Tab-separated table of C-alpha atoms in Angstrom:
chain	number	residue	atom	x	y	z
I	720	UNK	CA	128.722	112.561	128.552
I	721	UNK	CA	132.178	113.162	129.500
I	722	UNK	CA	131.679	111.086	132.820
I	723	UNK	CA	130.103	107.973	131.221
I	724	UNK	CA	133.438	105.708	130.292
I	725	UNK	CA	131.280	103.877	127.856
I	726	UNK	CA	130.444	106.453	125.262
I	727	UNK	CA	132.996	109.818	126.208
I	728	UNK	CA	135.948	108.027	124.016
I	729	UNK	CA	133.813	107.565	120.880
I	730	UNK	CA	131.719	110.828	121.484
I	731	UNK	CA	135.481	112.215	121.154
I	732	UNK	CA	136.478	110.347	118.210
I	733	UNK	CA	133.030	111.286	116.304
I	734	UNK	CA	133.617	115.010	116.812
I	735	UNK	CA	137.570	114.917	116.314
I	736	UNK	CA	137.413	112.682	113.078
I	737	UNK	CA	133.732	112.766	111.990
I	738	UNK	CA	132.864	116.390	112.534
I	739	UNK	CA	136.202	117.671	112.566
I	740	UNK	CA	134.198	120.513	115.473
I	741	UNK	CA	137.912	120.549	117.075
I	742	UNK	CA	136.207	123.346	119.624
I	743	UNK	CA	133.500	121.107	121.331
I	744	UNK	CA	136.044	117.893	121.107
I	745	UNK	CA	138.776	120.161	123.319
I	746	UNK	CA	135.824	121.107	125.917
I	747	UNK	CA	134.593	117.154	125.862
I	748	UNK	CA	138.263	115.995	126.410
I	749	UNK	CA	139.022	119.012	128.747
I	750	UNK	CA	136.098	117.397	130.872
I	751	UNK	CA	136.972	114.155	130.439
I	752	UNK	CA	140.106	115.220	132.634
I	753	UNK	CA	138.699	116.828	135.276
I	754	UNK	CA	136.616	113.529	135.450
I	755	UNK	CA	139.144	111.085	135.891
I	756	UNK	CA	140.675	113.257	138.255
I	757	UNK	CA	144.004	113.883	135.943
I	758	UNK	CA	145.488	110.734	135.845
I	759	UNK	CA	143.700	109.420	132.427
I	760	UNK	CA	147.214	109.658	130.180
I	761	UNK	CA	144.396	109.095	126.832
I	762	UNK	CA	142.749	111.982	127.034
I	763	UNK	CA	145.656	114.345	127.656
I	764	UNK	CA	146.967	113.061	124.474
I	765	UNK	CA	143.463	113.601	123.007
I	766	UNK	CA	143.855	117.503	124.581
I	767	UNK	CA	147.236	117.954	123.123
I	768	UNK	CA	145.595	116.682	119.549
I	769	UNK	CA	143.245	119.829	119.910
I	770	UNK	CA	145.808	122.384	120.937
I	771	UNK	CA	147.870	121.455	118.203
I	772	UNK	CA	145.066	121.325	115.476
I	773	UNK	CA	143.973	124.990	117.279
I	774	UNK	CA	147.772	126.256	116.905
I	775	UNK	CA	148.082	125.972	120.002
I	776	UNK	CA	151.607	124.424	120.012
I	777	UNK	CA	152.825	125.057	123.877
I	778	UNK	CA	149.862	124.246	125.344
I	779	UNK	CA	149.495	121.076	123.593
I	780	UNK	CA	153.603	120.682	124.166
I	781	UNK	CA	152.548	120.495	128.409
I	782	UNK	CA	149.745	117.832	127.633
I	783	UNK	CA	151.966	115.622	125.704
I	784	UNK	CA	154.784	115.435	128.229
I	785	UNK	CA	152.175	115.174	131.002
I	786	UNK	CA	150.783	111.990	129.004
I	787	UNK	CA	154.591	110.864	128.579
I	788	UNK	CA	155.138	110.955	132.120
I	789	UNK	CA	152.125	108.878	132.871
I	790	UNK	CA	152.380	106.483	129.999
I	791	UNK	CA	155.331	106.676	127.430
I	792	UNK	CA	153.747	104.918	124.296
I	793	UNK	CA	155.008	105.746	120.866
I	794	UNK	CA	152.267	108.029	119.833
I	795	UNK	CA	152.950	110.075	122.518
I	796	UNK	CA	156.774	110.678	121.259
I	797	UNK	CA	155.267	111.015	117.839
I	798	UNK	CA	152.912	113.530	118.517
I	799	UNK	CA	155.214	115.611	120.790
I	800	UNK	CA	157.875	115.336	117.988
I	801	UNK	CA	155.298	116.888	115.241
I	802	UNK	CA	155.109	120.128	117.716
I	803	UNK	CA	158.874	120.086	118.166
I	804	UNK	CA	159.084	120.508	114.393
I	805	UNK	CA	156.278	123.092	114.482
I	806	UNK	CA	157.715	125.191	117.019
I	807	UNK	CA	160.945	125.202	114.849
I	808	UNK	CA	163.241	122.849	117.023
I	809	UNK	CA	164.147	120.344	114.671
I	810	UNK	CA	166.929	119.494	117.348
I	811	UNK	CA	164.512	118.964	120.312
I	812	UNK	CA	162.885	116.157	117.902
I	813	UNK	CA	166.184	114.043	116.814
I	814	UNK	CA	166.786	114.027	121.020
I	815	UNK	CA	162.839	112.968	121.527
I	816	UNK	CA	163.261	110.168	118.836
I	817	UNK	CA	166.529	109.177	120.321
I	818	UNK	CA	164.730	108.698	123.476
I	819	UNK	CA	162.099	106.341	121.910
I	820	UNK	CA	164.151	104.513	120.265
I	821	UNK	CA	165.730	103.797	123.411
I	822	UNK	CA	163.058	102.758	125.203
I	823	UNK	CA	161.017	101.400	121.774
I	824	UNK	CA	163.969	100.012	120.048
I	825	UNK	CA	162.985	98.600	116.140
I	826	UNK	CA	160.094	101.173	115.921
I	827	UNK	CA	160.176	102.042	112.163
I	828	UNK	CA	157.642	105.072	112.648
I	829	UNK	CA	160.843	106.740	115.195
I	830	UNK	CA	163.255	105.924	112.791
I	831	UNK	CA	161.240	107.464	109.719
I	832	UNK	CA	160.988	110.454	111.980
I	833	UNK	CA	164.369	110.999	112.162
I	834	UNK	CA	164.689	110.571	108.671
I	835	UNK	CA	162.623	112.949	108.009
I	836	UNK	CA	163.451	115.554	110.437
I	837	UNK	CA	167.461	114.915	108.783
I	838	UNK	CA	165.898	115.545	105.261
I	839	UNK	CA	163.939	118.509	106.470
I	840	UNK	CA	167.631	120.288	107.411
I	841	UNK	CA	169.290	118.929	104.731
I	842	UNK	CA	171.465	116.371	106.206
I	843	UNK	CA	170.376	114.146	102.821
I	844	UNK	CA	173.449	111.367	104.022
I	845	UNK	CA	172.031	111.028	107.924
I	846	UNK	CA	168.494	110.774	106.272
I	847	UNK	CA	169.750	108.140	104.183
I	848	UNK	CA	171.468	106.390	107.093
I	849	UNK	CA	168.187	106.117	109.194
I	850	UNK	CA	166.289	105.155	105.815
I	851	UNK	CA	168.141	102.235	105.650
I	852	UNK	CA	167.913	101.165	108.879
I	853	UNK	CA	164.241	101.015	108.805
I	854	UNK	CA	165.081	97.802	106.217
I	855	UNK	CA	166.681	95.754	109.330
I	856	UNK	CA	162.981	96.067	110.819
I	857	UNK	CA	160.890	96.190	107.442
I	858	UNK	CA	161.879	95.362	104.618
I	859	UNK	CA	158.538	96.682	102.597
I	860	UNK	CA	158.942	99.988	104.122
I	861	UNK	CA	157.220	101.869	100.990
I	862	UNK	CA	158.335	105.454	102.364
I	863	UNK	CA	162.130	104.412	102.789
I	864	UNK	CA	162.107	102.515	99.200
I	865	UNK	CA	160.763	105.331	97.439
I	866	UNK	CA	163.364	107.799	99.171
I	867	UNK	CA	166.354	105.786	98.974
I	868	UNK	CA	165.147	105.161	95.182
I	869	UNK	CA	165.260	109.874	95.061
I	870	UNK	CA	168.748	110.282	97.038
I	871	UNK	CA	169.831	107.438	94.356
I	872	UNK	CA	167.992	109.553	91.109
I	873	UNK	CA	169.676	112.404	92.423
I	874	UNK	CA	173.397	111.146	93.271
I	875	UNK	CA	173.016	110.530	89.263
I	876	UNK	CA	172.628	106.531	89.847
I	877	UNK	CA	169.204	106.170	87.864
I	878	UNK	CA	170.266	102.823	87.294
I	879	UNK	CA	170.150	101.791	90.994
I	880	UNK	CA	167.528	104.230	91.634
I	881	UNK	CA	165.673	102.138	89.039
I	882	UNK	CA	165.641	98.830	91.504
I	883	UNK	CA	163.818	100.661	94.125
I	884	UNK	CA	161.081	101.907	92.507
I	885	UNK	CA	160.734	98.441	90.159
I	886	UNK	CA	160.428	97.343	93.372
I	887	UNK	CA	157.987	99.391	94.757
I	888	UNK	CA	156.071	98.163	91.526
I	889	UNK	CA	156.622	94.746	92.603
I	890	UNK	CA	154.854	95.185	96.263
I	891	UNK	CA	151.686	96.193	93.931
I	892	UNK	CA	151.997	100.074	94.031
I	893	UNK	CA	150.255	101.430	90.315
I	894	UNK	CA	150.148	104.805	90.441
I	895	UNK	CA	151.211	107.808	87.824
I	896	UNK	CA	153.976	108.915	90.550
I	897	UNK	CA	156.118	105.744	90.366
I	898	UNK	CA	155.751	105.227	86.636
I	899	UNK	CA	156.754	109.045	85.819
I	900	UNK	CA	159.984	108.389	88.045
I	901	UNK	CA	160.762	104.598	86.407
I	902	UNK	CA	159.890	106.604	83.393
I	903	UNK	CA	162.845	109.265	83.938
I	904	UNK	CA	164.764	106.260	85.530
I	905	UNK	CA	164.650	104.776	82.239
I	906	UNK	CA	165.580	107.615	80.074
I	907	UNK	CA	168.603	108.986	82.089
I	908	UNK	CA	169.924	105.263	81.835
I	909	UNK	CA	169.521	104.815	78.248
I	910	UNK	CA	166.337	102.821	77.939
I	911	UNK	CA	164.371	104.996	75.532
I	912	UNK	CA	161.772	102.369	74.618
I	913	UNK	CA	161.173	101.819	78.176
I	914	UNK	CA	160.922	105.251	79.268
I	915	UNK	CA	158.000	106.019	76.484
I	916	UNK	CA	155.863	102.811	77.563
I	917	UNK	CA	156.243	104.109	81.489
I	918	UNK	CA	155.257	107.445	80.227
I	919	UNK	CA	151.933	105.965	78.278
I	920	UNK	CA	151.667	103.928	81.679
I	921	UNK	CA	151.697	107.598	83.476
I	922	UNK	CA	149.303	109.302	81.488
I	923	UNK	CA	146.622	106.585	81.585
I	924	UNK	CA	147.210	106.357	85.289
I	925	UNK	CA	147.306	110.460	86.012
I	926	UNK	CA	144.452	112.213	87.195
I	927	UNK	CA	143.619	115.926	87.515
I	928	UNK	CA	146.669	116.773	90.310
I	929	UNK	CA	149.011	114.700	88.783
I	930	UNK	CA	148.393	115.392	85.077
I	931	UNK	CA	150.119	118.523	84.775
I	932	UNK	CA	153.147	117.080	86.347
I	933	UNK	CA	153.199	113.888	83.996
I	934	UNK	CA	153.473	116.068	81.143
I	935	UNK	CA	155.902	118.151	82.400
I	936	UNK	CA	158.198	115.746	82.865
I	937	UNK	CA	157.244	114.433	79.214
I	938	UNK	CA	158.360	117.493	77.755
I	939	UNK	CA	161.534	117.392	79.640
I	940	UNK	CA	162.602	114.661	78.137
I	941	UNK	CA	161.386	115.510	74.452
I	942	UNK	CA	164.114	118.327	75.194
I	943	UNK	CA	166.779	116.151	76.042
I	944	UNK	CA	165.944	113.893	72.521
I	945	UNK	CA	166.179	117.285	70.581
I	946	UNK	CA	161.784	116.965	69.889
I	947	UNK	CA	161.074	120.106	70.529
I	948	UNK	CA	157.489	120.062	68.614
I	949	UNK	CA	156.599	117.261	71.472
I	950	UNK	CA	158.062	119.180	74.026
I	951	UNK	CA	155.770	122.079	72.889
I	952	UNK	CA	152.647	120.194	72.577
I	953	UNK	CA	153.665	118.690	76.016
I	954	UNK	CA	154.390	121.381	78.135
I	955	UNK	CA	151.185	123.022	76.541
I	956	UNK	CA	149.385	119.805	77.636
I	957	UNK	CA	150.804	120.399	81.527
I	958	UNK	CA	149.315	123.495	81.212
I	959	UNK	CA	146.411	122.675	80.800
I	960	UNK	CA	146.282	120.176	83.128
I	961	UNK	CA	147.029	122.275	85.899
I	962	UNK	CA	147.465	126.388	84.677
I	963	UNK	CA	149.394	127.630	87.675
I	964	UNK	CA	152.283	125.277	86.490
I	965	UNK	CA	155.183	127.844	86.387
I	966	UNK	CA	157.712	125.367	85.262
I	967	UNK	CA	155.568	124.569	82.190
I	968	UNK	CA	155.640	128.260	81.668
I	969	UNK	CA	159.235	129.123	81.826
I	970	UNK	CA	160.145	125.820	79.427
I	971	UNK	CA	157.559	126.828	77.038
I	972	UNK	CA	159.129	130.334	76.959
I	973	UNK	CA	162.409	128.895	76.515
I	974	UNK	CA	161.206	126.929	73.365
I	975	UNK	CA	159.398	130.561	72.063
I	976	UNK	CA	162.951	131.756	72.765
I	977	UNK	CA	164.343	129.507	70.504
I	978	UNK	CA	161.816	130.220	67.788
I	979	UNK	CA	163.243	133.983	68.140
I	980	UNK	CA	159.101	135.109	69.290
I	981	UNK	CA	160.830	137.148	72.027
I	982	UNK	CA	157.508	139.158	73.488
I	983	UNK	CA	155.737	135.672	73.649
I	984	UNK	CA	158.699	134.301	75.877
I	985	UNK	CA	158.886	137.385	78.262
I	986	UNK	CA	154.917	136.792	78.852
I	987	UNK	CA	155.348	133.557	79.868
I	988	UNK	CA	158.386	134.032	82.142
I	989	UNK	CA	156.563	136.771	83.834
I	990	UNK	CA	153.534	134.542	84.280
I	991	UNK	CA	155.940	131.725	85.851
I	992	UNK	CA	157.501	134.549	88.037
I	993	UNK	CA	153.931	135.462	88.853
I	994	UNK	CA	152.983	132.361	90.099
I	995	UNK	CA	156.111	131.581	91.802
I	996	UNK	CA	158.415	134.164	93.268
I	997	UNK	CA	160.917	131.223	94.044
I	998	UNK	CA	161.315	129.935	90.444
I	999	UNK	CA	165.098	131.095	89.967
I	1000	UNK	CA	165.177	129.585	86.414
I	1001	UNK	CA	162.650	132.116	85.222
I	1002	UNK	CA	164.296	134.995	87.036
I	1003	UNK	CA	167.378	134.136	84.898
I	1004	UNK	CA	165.813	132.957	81.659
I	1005	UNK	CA	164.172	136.036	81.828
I	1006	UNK	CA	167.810	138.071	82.423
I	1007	UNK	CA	169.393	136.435	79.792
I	1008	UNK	CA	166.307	137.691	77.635
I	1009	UNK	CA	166.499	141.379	78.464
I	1010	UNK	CA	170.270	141.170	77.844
I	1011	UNK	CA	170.196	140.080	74.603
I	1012	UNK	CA	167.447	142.923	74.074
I	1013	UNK	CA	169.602	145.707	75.579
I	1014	UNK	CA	167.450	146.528	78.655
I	1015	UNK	CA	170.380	145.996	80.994
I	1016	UNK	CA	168.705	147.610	84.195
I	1017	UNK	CA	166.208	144.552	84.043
I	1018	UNK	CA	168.422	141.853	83.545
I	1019	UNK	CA	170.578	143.101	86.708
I	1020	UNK	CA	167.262	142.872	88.802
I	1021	UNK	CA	166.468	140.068	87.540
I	1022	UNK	CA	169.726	138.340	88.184
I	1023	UNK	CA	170.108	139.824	91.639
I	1024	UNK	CA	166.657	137.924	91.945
I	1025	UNK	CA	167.585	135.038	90.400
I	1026	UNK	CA	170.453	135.054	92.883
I	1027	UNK	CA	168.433	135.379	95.937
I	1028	UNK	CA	166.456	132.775	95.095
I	1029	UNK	CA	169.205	130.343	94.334
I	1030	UNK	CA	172.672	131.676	95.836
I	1031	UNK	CA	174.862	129.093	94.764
I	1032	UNK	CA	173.643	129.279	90.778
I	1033	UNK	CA	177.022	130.014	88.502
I	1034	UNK	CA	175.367	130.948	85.592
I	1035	UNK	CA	173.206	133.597	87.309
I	1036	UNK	CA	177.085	134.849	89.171
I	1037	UNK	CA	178.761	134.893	86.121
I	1038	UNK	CA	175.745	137.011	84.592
I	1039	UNK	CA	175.766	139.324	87.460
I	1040	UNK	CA	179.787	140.049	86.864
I	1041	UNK	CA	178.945	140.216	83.305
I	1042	UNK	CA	176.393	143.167	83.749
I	1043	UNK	CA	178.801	144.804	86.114
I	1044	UNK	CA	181.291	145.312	83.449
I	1045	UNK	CA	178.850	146.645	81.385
I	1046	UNK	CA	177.808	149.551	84.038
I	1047	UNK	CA	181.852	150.034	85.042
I	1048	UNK	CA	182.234	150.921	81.481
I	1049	UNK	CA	179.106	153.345	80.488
């Protein structure tokens, strides 16, 4: 099969796609090669696609720059890019899309890719940059509208964050994503009415991923209005939804917290810690909780957690000094 020109690229596609057999779709393409005598740039590229699906990141590194050299096409830069990033050389990738843009200048998918590779250091203003480049070439770029529409929601401009994603609603998108963040949108600008329809909007649209996160983000706002019996039934709702939600679980301890049902609250912030080691507002919440109990030795660890998991928190610093002084002075 792998000599016959007619029916090796399909074959290919059928076990790569279809079958997803990556194993038998390396040894058609690694035939294929030897068949056209190593000068068929396709079916390098279609070897690289198996190394790098095997984990096989070097290997499939030499195939894509032997396919570059024979034909540079912009999947070619793409691909080699993605194993760049796997192999941890997020540098090596900005100087491969600089390269293609060179040679493919206007290509939105380069220019996304640098985007994305800024974003992925945390370079948030040179992702933004190349974000809004990509509007000289496309103006409908969904990806680049919804991120632009973030970095605005973030930079606490919901009001101009608010025009991208109306606009994303404009272009057709309906989903429970983009109404949950006009939703917010809404609320951090003021529009209460607004921000309730959006959320009704959300809710009808969710389904079983998306759900949990809908309500979530309903009960964060029923916190903000000072409704904390919706905020309850909410984040009770998002957990539901979706029980390995560990912010629902350290909000909903906050709120037991409030009602003064102390052993209620620690069981939920240990289930949110449970589920995600990384969660620094439950390492804290759950300091602050010891402290005011008088277990000092587990509010410093949790603290010194906290901490670790989010170095530049103040509140969790100031706790940590706090607890010193306590030690210094027993």
């Amino acid at each position: 099969y792998a000599e016959r020109h007619g029916l090796n690229r399909v074959l290919f596609d059928y076990l790569f796609y279809h079958e997803n057999d990556i194993r038998n779709a390396l040894d058609l393409a690694a035939l294929a090669t030897q068949a056209s005598q190593y000068e068929d740039w396709w079916w390098k590229q279609q070897l690289g696609k198996c190394y790098y699906r095997l984990s096989l990141f070097r290997d499939a590194e030499k195939q894509f720059h032997s396919a570059l050299r024979q034909q540079s096409t912009v999947d070619n830069y793409l691909y080699l890019a993605k194993v760049y990033i796997r192999l941890d050389q997020p540098l090596a990738a900005l100087d491969l899309f600089a390269k293609g843009m060179e040679e493919f200048p206007g290509e939105v998918s380069l220019i996304i890719g640098c985007a994305r590779v800024h974003e992925g250091l945390g370079d948030t203003d040179q992702s933004v940059k190349w974000y809004k480049s990509v509007f000289q070439f496309d103006a409908s770029c969904v990806e680049a509208i919804a991120c632009i529409g973030t970095h605005n929601f973030y930079s606490d401009m919901p009001e101009i964050a608010l025009r991208s994603f109306r606009r994303l609603l404009q272009m057709g998108i309906s989903n429970s994503e983009l109404y949950t963040n006009i939703a917010l949108c809404c609320f951090y600008s003021q529009q209460y009415d607004m921000a309730l329809t959006c959320f009704e909007r959300a809710v009808t649209l969710s389904d079983k991923e998306s759900a949990a996160d809908v309500w979530y983000n309903i009960g964060h706002v029923a916190v903000g209005i000072g409704d904390s019996n919706l905020a309850y039934q909410a984040f009770q709702l998002a957990l539901i939804s979706d029980n390995n939600h560990a912010e629902a679980y350290n909000n909903l301890a906050v709120l037991e917290m409030r009602k003064g049902k102390v052993e209620q609250a620690r069981a939920y912030f240990l289930a949110a810690i449970s589920i995600n080691q990384e969660l620094y507002e439950a390492h804290y919440n759950l300091s602050i909780l010891s402290e005011s109990q008088g277990d000092l030795n587990t509010s410093y660890k949790e603290v010194r957690k906290s901490i670790e998991a989010f170095p530049s928190h103040v509140d969790s610093k100031n706790l940590l000094s706090q607890l010193k002084q306590y030690f210094t002075l027993l």
